[in-house]
CSV table of C-alpha atoms and ligand atoms in Angstrom, one decimal:
chain,number,residue,atom,x,y,z
A,1,MET,CA,-22.4,-17.1,8.7
A,2,GLU,CA,-23.1,-13.4,8.8
A,3,LEU,CA,-23.8,-11.9,12.2
A,4,SER,CA,-26.9,-9.8,12.5
A,5,SER,CA,-26.5,-6.5,14.2
A,6,GLY,CA,-27.6,-6.4,17.7
A,7,SER,CA,-26.9,-10.1,18.2
A,8,PRO,CA,-25.1,-10.9,21.4
A,9,GLY,CA,-22.4,-12.6,19.4
A,10,ARG,CA,-18.9,-11.6,20.4
A,11,VAL,CA,-16.4,-9.8,18.2
A,12,VAL,CA,-12.8,-10.3,19.1
A,13,ALA,CA,-10.2,-7.7,18.2
A,14,ILE,CA,-6.5,-8.3,18.9
A,15,ALA,CA,-3.8,-5.6,18.5
A,16,ALA,CA,-0.1,-6.1,18.4
A,17,SER,CA,3.0,-4.2,17.4
A,18,SER,CA,6.7,-5.1,17.7
A,19,GLY,CA,7.1,-8.8,18.3
A,20,GLY,CA,3.5,-9.2,17.2
A,21,VAL,CA,3.6,-11.8,14.5
A,22,ALA,CA,5.0,-14.6,16.8
A,23,ALA,CA,2.6,-13.6,19.6
A,24,LEU,CA,-0.4,-13.5,17.3
A,25,GLY,CA,0.6,-16.9,15.9
A,26,GLU,CA,0.6,-18.4,19.4
A,27,VAL,CA,-2.8,-16.9,20.3
A,28,LEU,CA,-4.5,-17.8,17.0
A,29,ARG,CA,-3.2,-21.3,17.2
A,30,ALA,CA,-5.5,-22.0,20.2
A,31,LEU,CA,-8.7,-21.2,18.3
A,32,PRO,CA,-10.6,-24.2,16.9
A,33,ALA,CA,-11.8,-24.5,13.3
A,34,ASP,CA,-15.4,-24.0,14.3
A,35,TYR,CA,-14.7,-20.8,16.3
A,36,PRO,CA,-18.1,-19.0,16.6
A,37,TRP,CA,-16.9,-15.4,16.6
A,38,PRO,CA,-15.1,-13.1,14.1
A,39,VAL,CA,-11.6,-12.2,15.0
A,40,ILE,CA,-9.9,-9.0,13.9
A,41,VAL,CA,-6.2,-8.7,14.0
A,42,LEU,CA,-4.4,-5.3,13.8
A,43,LEU,CA,-0.7,-5.3,13.5
A,44,HIS,CA,1.1,-2.0,13.3
A,45,ASN,CA,4.0,-2.9,11.1
A,46,SER,CA,2.1,-5.1,8.7
A,47,ASP,CA,3.5,-3.2,5.7
A,48,ALA,CA,6.7,-5.1,6.4
A,49,TYR,CA,4.8,-8.1,4.9
A,50,PRO,CA,3.9,-7.1,1.4
A,51,GLY,CA,1.1,-8.7,-0.6
A,52,SER,CA,-0.5,-11.6,1.2
A,53,ARG,CA,2.6,-12.6,3.2
A,54,LEU,CA,1.0,-12.0,6.6
A,55,ASP,CA,-2.2,-13.8,5.7
A,56,GLN,CA,-0.1,-16.8,4.8
A,57,LEU,CA,2.1,-16.6,7.8
A,58,LEU,CA,-0.8,-16.4,10.3
A,59,GLY,CA,-2.9,-18.8,8.2
A,60,ARG,CA,-0.2,-21.5,8.7
A,61,ALA,CA,-0.4,-20.9,12.4
A,62,CYS,CA,-4.1,-21.3,12.8
A,63,ALA,CA,-7.1,-23.4,11.9
A,64,LEU,CA,-9.3,-20.5,10.7
A,65,PRO,CA,-9.2,-18.8,7.3
A,66,VAL,CA,-7.2,-15.5,7.4
A,67,ARG,CA,-8.0,-12.7,5.0
A,68,GLU,CA,-7.7,-8.9,4.7
A,69,ALA,CA,-10.7,-6.9,6.1
A,70,GLU,CA,-12.5,-5.1,3.2
A,71,ALA,CA,-14.6,-2.0,3.5
A,72,ARG,CA,-18.4,-2.6,3.5
A,73,LEU,CA,-18.1,-6.4,4.0
A,74,PRO,CA,-20.0,-7.9,6.9
A,75,LEU,CA,-18.0,-9.6,9.6
A,76,ALA,CA,-18.5,-13.4,9.6
A,77,ALA,CA,-17.9,-15.9,12.4
A,78,GLY,CA,-14.8,-18.0,12.3
A,79,ILE,CA,-12.7,-15.8,10.1
A,80,VAL,CA,-9.6,-14.0,11.1
A,81,TYR,CA,-9.6,-10.5,9.4
A,82,LEU,CA,-6.4,-8.5,9.1
A,83,ALA,CA,-6.4,-4.7,9.2
A,84,PRO,CA,-4.9,-3.5,5.9
A,85,ALA,CA,-1.7,-1.5,6.1
A,86,GLY,CA,-2.0,2.3,5.9
A,87,TYR,CA,-5.7,2.5,6.7
A,88,HIS,CA,-7.7,2.8,9.9
A,89,LEU,CA,-10.1,-0.1,10.3
A,90,LEU,CA,-13.5,0.5,11.9
A,91,VAL,CA,-16.6,-1.6,12.6
A,92,GLU,CA,-19.9,0.0,11.8
A,93,GLN,CA,-23.1,-0.5,13.9
A,94,ASP,CA,-24.4,-2.9,11.3
A,95,LEU,CA,-21.3,-5.0,11.8
A,96,ARG,CA,-19.6,-4.2,8.5
A,97,PHE,CA,-16.1,-3.0,8.1
A,98,ALA,CA,-15.1,0.5,7.2
A,99,LEU,CA,-11.8,2.0,6.3
A,100,SER,CA,-10.4,5.6,6.6
A,101,VAL,CA,-7.2,7.4,5.9
A,102,ASP,CA,-7.7,10.0,8.6
A,103,GLN,CA,-4.6,11.3,10.4
A,104,LYS,CA,-2.6,8.8,12.4
A,105,VAL,CA,-3.8,8.2,15.9
A,106,ALA,CA,-1.2,7.5,18.6
A,107,TYR,CA,1.4,7.9,15.8
A,108,VAL,CA,0.0,4.9,13.9
A,109,ARG,CA,-2.4,3.9,11.2
A,110,PRO,CA,-4.0,1.5,11.5
A,111,SER,CA,-4.6,2.4,15.2
A,112,ALA,CA,-6.1,0.0,17.8
A,113,ASP,CA,-7.6,3.0,19.5
A,114,VAL,CA,-9.7,3.7,16.4
A,115,LEU,CA,-10.7,0.1,15.9
A,116,PHE,CA,-11.5,-0.5,19.6
A,117,ASP,CA,-13.5,2.7,19.9
A,118,SER,CA,-15.7,1.7,16.9
A,119,LEU,CA,-16.1,-1.8,18.3
A,120,ALA,CA,-17.2,-0.4,21.7
A,121,ASP,CA,-19.8,1.7,19.9
A,122,ALA,CA,-20.9,-1.1,17.6
A,123,CYS,CA,-20.9,-4.1,19.9
A,124,GLY,CA,-21.1,-2.7,23.5
A,125,ALA,CA,-20.7,-5.6,26.0
A,126,ALA,CA,-20.1,-8.1,23.1
A,127,ALA,CA,-16.8,-6.4,22.3
A,128,VAL,CA,-13.5,-8.2,23.2
A,129,GLY,CA,-10.3,-6.2,23.0
A,130,VAL,CA,-6.9,-7.8,23.4
A,131,ILE,CA,-3.6,-6.0,23.6
A,132,LEU,CA,-0.4,-7.9,23.0
A,133,THR,CA,3.3,-7.0,22.8
A,134,GLY,CA,4.3,-3.6,21.3
A,135,SER,CA,6.5,-0.6,21.9
A,136,ASN,CA,4.0,2.2,21.8
A,137,GLU,CA,0.8,3.2,23.7
A,138,ASP,CA,-1.8,2.6,21.0
A,139,GLY,CA,-4.9,0.7,22.2
A,140,ALA,CA,-5.0,1.9,25.8
A,141,ALA,CA,-7.7,4.5,25.2
A,142,GLY,CA,-9.7,2.2,23.0
A,143,LEU,CA,-9.6,-0.6,25.5
A,144,THR,CA,-10.9,1.8,28.1
A,145,ALA,CA,-13.8,2.6,25.7
A,146,ILE,CA,-14.6,-1.1,25.4
A,147,ARG,CA,-14.6,-1.5,29.2
A,148,ALA,CA,-16.8,1.5,29.6
A,149,ARG,CA,-19.4,-0.2,27.4
A,150,GLY,CA,-19.2,-3.4,29.5
A,151,GLY,CA,-17.0,-5.3,27.0
A,152,LEU,CA,-14.1,-7.6,27.8
A,153,ALA,CA,-10.5,-6.4,28.0
A,154,ILE,CA,-7.5,-8.8,27.9
A,155,VAL,CA,-3.9,-7.7,28.1
A,156,GLN,CA,-0.8,-9.8,27.6
A,157,ASP,CA,1.3,-10.0,30.8
A,158,PRO,CA,3.9,-7.3,30.3
A,159,SER,CA,6.6,-9.4,32.0
A,160,GLU,CA,6.5,-12.0,29.2
A,161,ALA,CA,5.8,-9.6,26.3
A,162,GLN,CA,8.7,-9.0,23.9
A,163,ALA,CA,7.9,-5.3,24.1
A,164,PRO,CA,6.0,-4.5,27.3
A,165,GLN,CA,5.1,-0.8,26.7
A,166,MET,CA,1.8,-1.4,24.9
A,167,PRO,CA,0.4,-3.8,27.5
A,168,GLU,CA,1.7,-1.6,30.3
A,169,ALA,CA,0.1,1.5,28.8
A,170,ALA,CA,-3.2,-0.4,28.5
A,171,LEU,CA,-3.1,-1.6,32.1
A,172,ARG,CA,-2.4,1.9,33.3
A,173,LEU,CA,-5.7,3.1,31.8
A,174,ALA,CA,-8.1,0.1,31.7
A,175,SER,CA,-9.0,-2.6,34.1
A,176,ALA,CA,-8.2,-5.8,32.2
A,177,GLU,CA,-7.6,-9.5,32.6
A,178,VAL,CA,-3.8,-10.1,32.5
A,179,LEU,CA,-2.7,-13.4,31.0
A,180,ASP,CA,0.2,-14.9,29.2
A,181,LEU,CA,-0.1,-15.8,25.5
A,182,ALA,CA,-1.1,-19.4,26.2
A,183,GLY,CA,-3.6,-18.2,28.7
A,184,ILE,CA,-5.1,-15.7,26.2
A,185,GLY,CA,-5.4,-18.5,23.7
A,186,VAL,CA,-7.3,-20.7,26.1
A,187,ARG,CA,-9.5,-17.8,27.3
A,188,LEU,CA,-10.5,-16.8,23.7
A,189,ALA,CA,-11.0,-20.4,22.6
A,190,ALA,CA,-13.5,-21.0,25.4
A,191,LEU,CA,-15.1,-17.5,25.3
A,192,PRO,CA,-18.9,-17.7,26.2
A,193,GLY,CA,-21.4,-15.5,24.4
A,194,ALA,CA,-21.9,-11.9,25.6
A,195,PRO,CA,-24.2,-11.1,28.5
A,196,ALA,CA,-27.6,-10.3,26.8
B,1,MET,CA,-25.9,2.1,26.2
B,2,ALA,CA,-28.0,5.1,27.2
B,3,GLU,CA,-25.0,7.5,26.9
B,4,GLY,CA,-24.3,6.2,23.4
B,5,ASP,CA,-27.8,6.7,22.3
B,6,ALA,CA,-27.8,10.3,23.6
B,7,GLU,CA,-24.7,11.0,21.5
B,8,GLU,CA,-26.3,9.4,18.5
B,9,ARG,CA,-29.2,11.8,18.8
B,10,GLU,CA,-26.9,14.8,19.1
B,11,ILE,CA,-25.0,13.7,16.0
B,12,LEU,CA,-28.3,13.4,14.1
B,13,ALA,CA,-29.4,16.8,15.2
B,14,PHE,CA,-26.0,18.4,14.3
B,15,VAL,CA,-26.1,16.8,10.8
B,16,GLN,CA,-29.6,18.2,10.3
B,17,ALA,CA,-28.6,21.6,11.5
B,18,LEU,CA,-25.6,21.7,9.1
B,19,LYS,CA,-27.9,20.8,6.2
B,20,ARG,CA,-30.6,23.2,7.2
B,21,LEU,CA,-28.3,26.2,7.8
B,22,HIS,CA,-25.7,25.6,5.1
B,23,GLY,CA,-26.9,22.9,2.7
B,24,TYR,CA,-24.1,20.5,3.5
B,25,ASP,CA,-25.4,17.0,3.9
B,26,PHE,CA,-23.4,14.5,5.9
B,27,SER,CA,-26.2,12.1,6.5
B,28,GLN,CA,-24.8,9.6,4.0
B,29,TYR,CA,-21.3,9.4,5.3
B,30,ALA,CA,-20.0,6.1,6.8
B,31,PRO,CA,-21.0,6.6,10.4
B,32,ALA,CA,-18.1,5.3,12.5
B,33,SER,CA,-15.4,7.4,11.1
B,34,PHE,CA,-17.7,10.4,10.8
B,35,LYS,CA,-18.5,10.2,14.5
B,36,ARG,CA,-14.8,10.0,15.3
B,37,ARG,CA,-14.1,13.2,13.3
B,38,LEU,CA,-17.1,14.9,15.0
B,39,ARG,CA,-15.8,13.9,18.5
B,40,ALA,CA,-12.3,15.2,17.5
B,41,LEU,CA,-13.8,18.5,16.3
B,42,ARG,CA,-15.8,18.9,19.6
B,43,ALA,CA,-12.6,18.3,21.6
B,44,ARG,CA,-10.6,20.8,19.4
B,45,CYS,CA,-13.2,23.5,19.8
B,46,GLY,CA,-13.5,23.0,23.5
B,47,ALA,CA,-17.3,22.4,23.1
B,48,ASP,CA,-18.8,20.4,26.0
B,49,SER,CA,-20.9,18.3,23.7
B,50,ILE,CA,-21.8,17.8,20.1
B,51,ALA,CA,-25.0,19.7,20.8
B,52,GLY,CA,-22.7,22.5,21.8
B,53,LEU,CA,-21.2,22.5,18.4
B,54,GLY,CA,-24.6,22.7,16.9
B,55,ARG,CA,-25.5,25.8,19.0
B,56,ARG,CA,-22.3,27.5,18.0
B,57,LEU,CA,-23.1,26.8,14.3
B,58,GLU,CA,-26.5,28.5,14.8
B,59,ARG,CA,-25.1,31.7,16.3
B,60,GLU,CA,-21.8,31.9,14.3
B,61,PRO,CA,-22.2,31.3,10.6
B,62,ALA,CA,-18.4,31.7,10.1
B,63,PHE,CA,-17.9,28.6,12.2
B,64,LEU,CA,-18.9,26.6,9.1
B,65,ARG,CA,-15.4,26.8,7.7
B,66,GLN,CA,-13.8,25.2,10.7
B,67,VAL,CA,-16.5,22.5,10.8
B,68,LEU,CA,-16.1,21.6,7.2
B,69,SER,CA,-12.3,21.4,7.6
B,70,GLY,CA,-12.8,19.2,10.6
B,71,LEU,CA,-15.2,16.8,8.8
B,72,SER,CA,-13.3,16.6,5.6
B,73,VAL,CA,-10.1,14.6,5.6
B,74,PRO,CA,-7.6,16.3,3.4
B,75,VAL,CA,-4.9,13.7,4.1
B,76,SER,CA,-2.9,12.8,1.0
B,77,GLU,CA,0.5,12.3,-0.5
B,78,MET,CA,2.2,12.8,-3.8
B,79,PHE,CA,2.3,9.7,-5.9
B,80,ARG,CA,0.6,7.8,-3.1
B,81,ASP,CA,0.7,4.1,-4.0
B,82,PRO,CA,3.4,4.6,-6.6
B,83,TRP,CA,2.4,1.5,-8.6
B,84,VAL,CA,-0.9,3.3,-9.5
B,85,PHE,CA,0.8,6.3,-11.0
B,86,GLN,CA,3.2,3.9,-12.8
B,87,ALA,CA,0.2,2.1,-14.3
B,88,LEU,CA,-1.4,5.4,-15.3
B,89,ARG,CA,1.9,6.5,-17.0
B,90,ARG,CA,2.6,3.2,-18.7
B,91,ASP,CA,-0.9,2.0,-19.7
B,92,VAL,CA,-3.4,4.8,-19.5
B,93,LEU,CA,-1.6,7.9,-20.8
B,94,PRO,CA,-0.6,6.2,-24.1
B,95,VAL,CA,-4.3,5.7,-24.8
B,96,LEU,CA,-5.2,9.3,-23.8
B,97,ALA,CA,-2.5,10.5,-26.1
B,98,SER,CA,-4.7,9.6,-29.1
B,99,TYR,CA,-7.2,12.3,-28.1
B,100,PRO,CA,-6.7,15.9,-29.5
B,101,ARG,CA,-7.5,17.3,-26.1
B,102,ILE,CA,-7.2,15.4,-22.8
B,103,HIS,CA,-9.7,16.2,-20.0
B,104,ILE,CA,-9.1,14.8,-16.5
B,105,TRP,CA,-11.2,15.1,-13.4
B,106,GLN,CA,-9.7,14.6,-10.0
B,107,ALA,CA,-12.5,14.5,-7.4
B,108,GLY,CA,-11.6,14.9,-3.7
B,109,CYS,CA,-8.3,16.6,-4.4
B,110,ALA,CA,-7.5,17.5,-0.8
B,111,HIS,CA,-4.4,19.7,-0.8
B,112,GLY,CA,-3.6,19.0,-4.4
B,113,GLU,CA,-0.9,16.3,-3.9
B,114,GLU,CA,-2.3,14.1,-6.5
B,115,VAL,CA,-3.1,16.9,-9.0
B,116,TYR,CA,0.5,18.0,-9.1
B,117,SER,CA,1.5,14.3,-9.4
B,118,LEU,CA,-0.7,14.0,-12.5
B,119,ALA,CA,0.6,17.3,-14.0
B,120,ILE,CA,4.1,16.0,-13.6
B,121,LEU,CA,3.2,12.7,-15.2
B,122,LEU,CA,1.6,14.4,-18.2
B,123,GLN,CA,4.5,16.8,-18.5
B,124,GLU,CA,7.0,14.0,-18.6
B,125,GLU,CA,5.0,12.1,-21.2
B,126,GLY,CA,4.8,15.2,-23.4
B,127,LEU,CA,1.0,15.5,-23.0
B,128,TYR,CA,0.5,18.3,-20.6
B,129,ASP,CA,0.1,21.1,-23.2
B,130,LYS,CA,-3.0,19.5,-24.6
B,131,SER,CA,-4.4,18.5,-21.2
B,132,GLN,CA,-6.8,20.1,-18.8
B,133,ILE,CA,-7.2,18.8,-15.2
B,134,PHE,CA,-10.2,19.7,-13.1
B,135,ALA,CA,-9.4,19.4,-9.5
B,136,THR,CA,-12.4,19.5,-7.2
B,137,ASP,CA,-13.2,19.2,-3.5
B,138,PHE,CA,-16.0,20.4,-1.3
B,139,ASN,CA,-13.6,21.8,1.3
B,140,ASP,CA,-12.8,25.4,0.3
B,141,VAL,CA,-10.0,25.6,2.8
B,142,ALA,CA,-8.3,22.6,1.3
B,143,LEU,CA,-8.9,23.9,-2.2
B,144,GLU,CA,-7.2,27.2,-1.4
B,145,GLU,CA,-4.2,25.3,-0.1
B,146,ALA,CA,-4.2,23.0,-3.2
B,147,ALA,CA,-4.0,26.1,-5.4
B,148,GLU,CA,-0.9,27.3,-3.5
B,149,GLY,CA,1.0,24.0,-4.1
B,150,ILE,CA,3.0,24.5,-0.9
B,151,TYR,CA,3.9,21.5,1.3
B,152,PRO,CA,6.1,20.9,4.4
B,153,ALA,CA,9.7,20.2,3.5
B,154,ALA,CA,9.5,17.2,5.7
B,155,SER,CA,7.3,15.4,3.2
B,156,ALA,CA,9.6,16.0,0.3
B,157,ARG,CA,11.6,12.8,0.9
B,158,THR,CA,8.6,10.5,0.8
B,159,TYR,CA,7.2,12.3,-2.2
B,160,ALA,CA,10.5,12.1,-4.1
B,161,GLU,CA,10.8,8.3,-3.3
B,162,ASN,CA,7.2,7.8,-4.5
B,163,TYR,CA,7.9,9.7,-7.6
B,164,LEU,CA,10.9,7.5,-8.5
B,165,GLN,CA,9.0,4.3,-7.8
B,166,ALA,CA,6.2,5.7,-10.0
B,167,GLY,CA,8.7,5.7,-12.9
B,168,GLY,CA,9.7,9.4,-12.6
B,169,ARG,CA,12.1,10.4,-15.4
B,170,GLY,CA,14.1,12.9,-13.4
B,171,SER,CA,14.2,14.0,-9.9
B,172,LEU,CA,11.1,15.5,-8.1
B,173,SER,CA,13.2,18.4,-6.9
B,174,GLN,CA,13.3,19.9,-10.4
B,175,TYR,CA,9.6,20.7,-10.0
B,176,PHE,CA,9.8,22.6,-6.7
B,177,HIS,CA,11.7,25.3,-4.8
B,178,ALA,CA,12.6,24.7,-1.2
B,179,ARG,CA,12.3,27.7,1.0
B,180,TYR,CA,12.5,27.6,4.8
B,181,GLU,CA,10.5,24.6,6.0
B,182,ARG,CA,8.4,24.5,2.8
B,183,ILE,CA,8.5,23.3,-0.7
B,184,LYS,CA,6.6,25.2,-3.4
B,185,PHE,CA,5.7,23.6,-6.7
B,186,GLU,CA,6.5,25.6,-9.9
B,187,GLU,CA,3.8,27.9,-11.1
B,188,SER,CA,4.0,26.5,-14.6
B,189,LEU,CA,2.7,23.1,-13.3
B,190,LYS,CA,-0.6,24.9,-12.6
B,191,ARG,CA,-1.1,26.2,-16.1
B,192,ASN,CA,-3.6,23.6,-17.1
B,193,ILE,CA,-5.2,22.9,-13.7
B,194,THR,CA,-8.6,24.4,-12.7
B,195,PHE,CA,-9.4,24.2,-9.0
B,196,ALA,CA,-13.1,24.3,-8.3
B,197,GLY,CA,-15.6,23.6,-5.5
B,198,HIS,CA,-17.8,20.6,-6.2
B,199,ASN,CA,-19.8,18.5,-3.7
B,200,LEU,CA,-20.0,14.9,-4.8
B,201,GLY,CA,-23.1,14.5,-2.5
B,202,THR,CA,-25.2,17.2,-4.2
B,203,ASP,CA,-23.6,18.5,-7.4
B,204,GLY,CA,-24.1,17.0,-10.8
B,205,VAL,CA,-21.9,16.0,-13.8
B,206,PHE,CA,-18.9,18.3,-13.8
B,207,ALA,CA,-17.5,17.9,-17.3
B,208,GLU,CA,-17.0,15.2,-19.9
B,209,VAL,CA,-13.7,13.6,-19.3
B,210,GLN,CA,-11.5,10.7,-20.4
B,211,LEU,CA,-10.0,10.0,-16.9
B,212,ILE,CA,-11.4,10.3,-13.4
B,213,LEU,CA,-9.2,9.9,-10.5
B,214,CYS,CA,-11.1,9.7,-7.2
B,215,ARG,CA,-9.1,7.9,-4.6
B,216,ASN,CA,-9.9,7.4,-0.9
B,217,VAL,CA,-13.0,9.4,-1.0
B,218,LEU,CA,-15.7,6.7,-1.5
B,219,ILE,CA,-14.5,4.9,1.7
B,220,TYR,CA,-16.1,7.8,3.6
B,221,PHE,CA,-19.5,7.3,2.0
B,222,ASN,CA,-22.3,4.9,2.8
B,223,ASP,CA,-23.5,2.6,0.1
B,224,THR,CA,-26.2,5.0,-1.1
B,225,LEU,CA,-23.9,7.9,-1.5
B,226,GLN,CA,-21.2,5.8,-3.0
B,227,ASP,CA,-23.6,4.5,-5.6
B,228,ARG,CA,-24.8,8.0,-6.4
B,229,VAL,CA,-21.2,9.2,-7.0
B,230,LEU,CA,-20.3,6.1,-9.1
B,231,ARG,CA,-23.3,6.9,-11.4
B,232,LEU,CA,-22.1,10.4,-11.6
B,233,PHE,CA,-18.6,9.2,-12.6
B,234,ARG,CA,-20.1,6.8,-15.2
B,235,ASP,CA,-22.1,9.6,-16.7
B,236,SER,CA,-19.1,11.9,-16.8
B,237,LEU,CA,-16.8,9.6,-18.7
B,238,VAL,CA,-16.5,9.3,-22.4
B,239,HIS,CA,-16.9,5.9,-24.0
B,240,LYS,CA,-13.8,3.9,-23.0
B,241,GLY,CA,-12.9,6.5,-20.4
B,242,PHE,CA,-10.9,5.5,-17.3
B,243,LEU,CA,-11.8,5.5,-13.6
B,244,CYS,CA,-9.1,5.1,-11.0
B,245,LEU,CA,-10.2,4.4,-7.4
B,246,GLY,CA,-8.3,4.1,-4.2
B,247,ALA,CA,-6.3,0.9,-3.4
B,248,LYS,CA,-9.0,-0.4,-1.1
B,249,GLU,CA,-12.0,0.7,-3.2
B,250,THR,CA,-13.8,-1.4,-5.8
B,251,LEU,CA,-16.6,-1.4,-8.3
B,252,ALA,CA,-17.4,-5.0,-7.3
B,253,ARG,CA,-20.9,-5.4,-5.8
B,254,THR,CA,-21.9,-1.9,-6.9
B,255,PRO,CA,-24.7,-1.1,-9.4
B,256,VAL,CA,-22.3,0.3,-12.0
B,257,GLU,CA,-20.1,-2.8,-12.0
B,258,ARG,CA,-21.5,-3.9,-15.4
B,259,ASP,CA,-20.9,-0.5,-17.0
B,260,PHE,CA,-17.2,-0.9,-16.6
B,261,GLU,CA,-14.5,-3.5,-17.3
B,262,CYS,CA,-11.6,-4.0,-15.0
B,263,PHE,CA,-8.5,-2.5,-16.7
B,264,ASP,CA,-5.9,-3.0,-13.9
B,265,ALA,CA,-7.1,-4.9,-10.8
B,266,GLN,CA,-4.1,-4.0,-8.6
B,267,ALA,CA,-4.1,-0.3,-9.5
B,268,ARG,CA,-8.0,-0.2,-9.3
B,269,ILE,CA,-8.3,1.2,-12.8
B,270,TYR,CA,-11.6,0.5,-14.6
B,271,ARG,CA,-12.7,1.3,-18.1
B,272,ARG,CA,-16.1,2.5,-19.2
B,273,GLY,CA,-17.6,-0.3,-21.3
B,274,SER,CA,-20.3,0.0,-24.0
B,275,ALA,CA,-23.2,-0.9,-21.7
C,301,SAM,C1,-8.6,11.3,2.2
C,301,SAM,S1,-8.8,12.7,1.0
C,301,SAM,C2,-8.2,11.9,-0.5
C,301,SAM,C3,-7.1,12.6,-1.1
C,301,SAM,C4,-6.5,12.0,-2.3
C,301,SAM,N1,-7.4,11.7,-3.3
C,301,SAM,C5,-5.7,10.7,-1.9
C,301,SAM,O1,-6.2,9.6,-2.1
C,301,SAM,O2,-4.6,10.9,-1.4
C,301,SAM,C6,-10.5,12.8,0.9
C,301,SAM,C7,-11.0,14.1,0.3
C,301,SAM,O3,-12.3,13.9,-0.1
C,301,SAM,C8,-13.0,15.2,0.1
C,301,SAM,N2,-14.4,15.0,0.2
C,301,SAM,C9,-15.1,14.4,1.2
C,301,SAM,N3,-16.5,14.5,0.9
C,301,SAM,C10,-16.6,15.1,-0.3
C,301,SAM,C11,-17.7,15.5,-1.1
C,301,SAM,N4,-19.0,15.2,-0.7
C,301,SAM,N5,-17.5,16.1,-2.2
C,301,SAM,C12,-16.2,16.4,-2.6
C,301,SAM,N6,-15.1,16.1,-1.9
C,301,SAM,C13,-15.3,15.4,-0.8
C,301,SAM,C14,-12.4,15.7,1.4
C,301,SAM,O4,-12.5,17.1,1.5
C,301,SAM,C15,-10.9,15.3,1.2
C,301,SAM,O5,-10.1,16.3,0.7
């Protein structure tokens, strides 16, 4: 099902770095096969998983189809999209993906700041940004942009994160719900539609 | 969302001013990354708003250079995605070898990283002396740097690794001199390269060529501009000529899809069909 632009449907974007594969697996496992929103997953070190290894790894952990996000393709509900290695991933106003090879942001490409900023612009209050384990500060500014547009921000509890820096940096900048991985799974699985 | 809408209006006005004053049309760029670059340019110039950038452009024509540099993305690497250059070396150059003269167009050449990569490839395959490479970009500042062929020494290691993975027959260091913090490619590599300004958004067929390399440029264009450029490429290629796109770019779902056949799916190399 394609989402029409301007619809109050949610778009969930989850960013993770070191320790991210296990954490992502745990969160995605909680989502049901009929999940009504698209889910975008951005992992910094995804080039450590050549070819479709990461799709397969995460695909085994969850009930939803997992595939790489492609430029110009519309976001569809119930699919987990992976940000390709080496490119920034953005969401356009018409809810289609875009890629760029612009300079690294926060020392990384793909950068969660770039993805979240674009999501804040494209989806406003319907955007959901999630920050998991990671040992850098990417995503904090982007999460702030999502909050500024009335979207939802969720951050993994730094005390249980394998690498707490990324959640900590996010919490320094943005007001967010702080949950453990199991809690994030439950929260996302039961996520209501966006306020109209 | 009111704040966002105001920004959208300022962006629109800026794009119109740029077109009216200087003839550069950015209205058909993919909006999200374009907006990001414009915001970065605003911050770098210390302007208080995007409208402020527009006012500066009105009073200060020389500001154009800085604007174009900020809006273009001359980010590249030598032998980026080495398997692509390996495929060009292994599968495409042997076909080109049958032509008496080889003409290649590299569109969106940034600082020239891929042009010198191509020159080295042709040289090692013994084809360079009968080749001519046209390297074009719409960013004059980038073109000037491309013509210099000077890069930070810190990049040399990645370039050299890419070169070997791309099937390099020697060592990349035989092609450049290291001086201070820079590496400079040999003058002789430039002997058959022509650097020229060309705007894919507004200019026409550049030359008739057997290979077009245009990687990581179409991702910046909206569908309309992408389709225009793809038609331009189709019309610039000889029968059975090759088109090589970026690793995340495709002819699938475009109007020229039927005019090409897929030659190497992984390397995104297409071949002009008879259609
Ligand atoms: C990301 S670089 C690609 C460099 C190289 N081909 C690569 O893949 O590594 C994109 C280049 O496209 C150029 N470009 C953007 N719009 C253009 C246009 N309308 N006409 C010509 N070149 C353009 C930019 O100036 C920039 O140098």
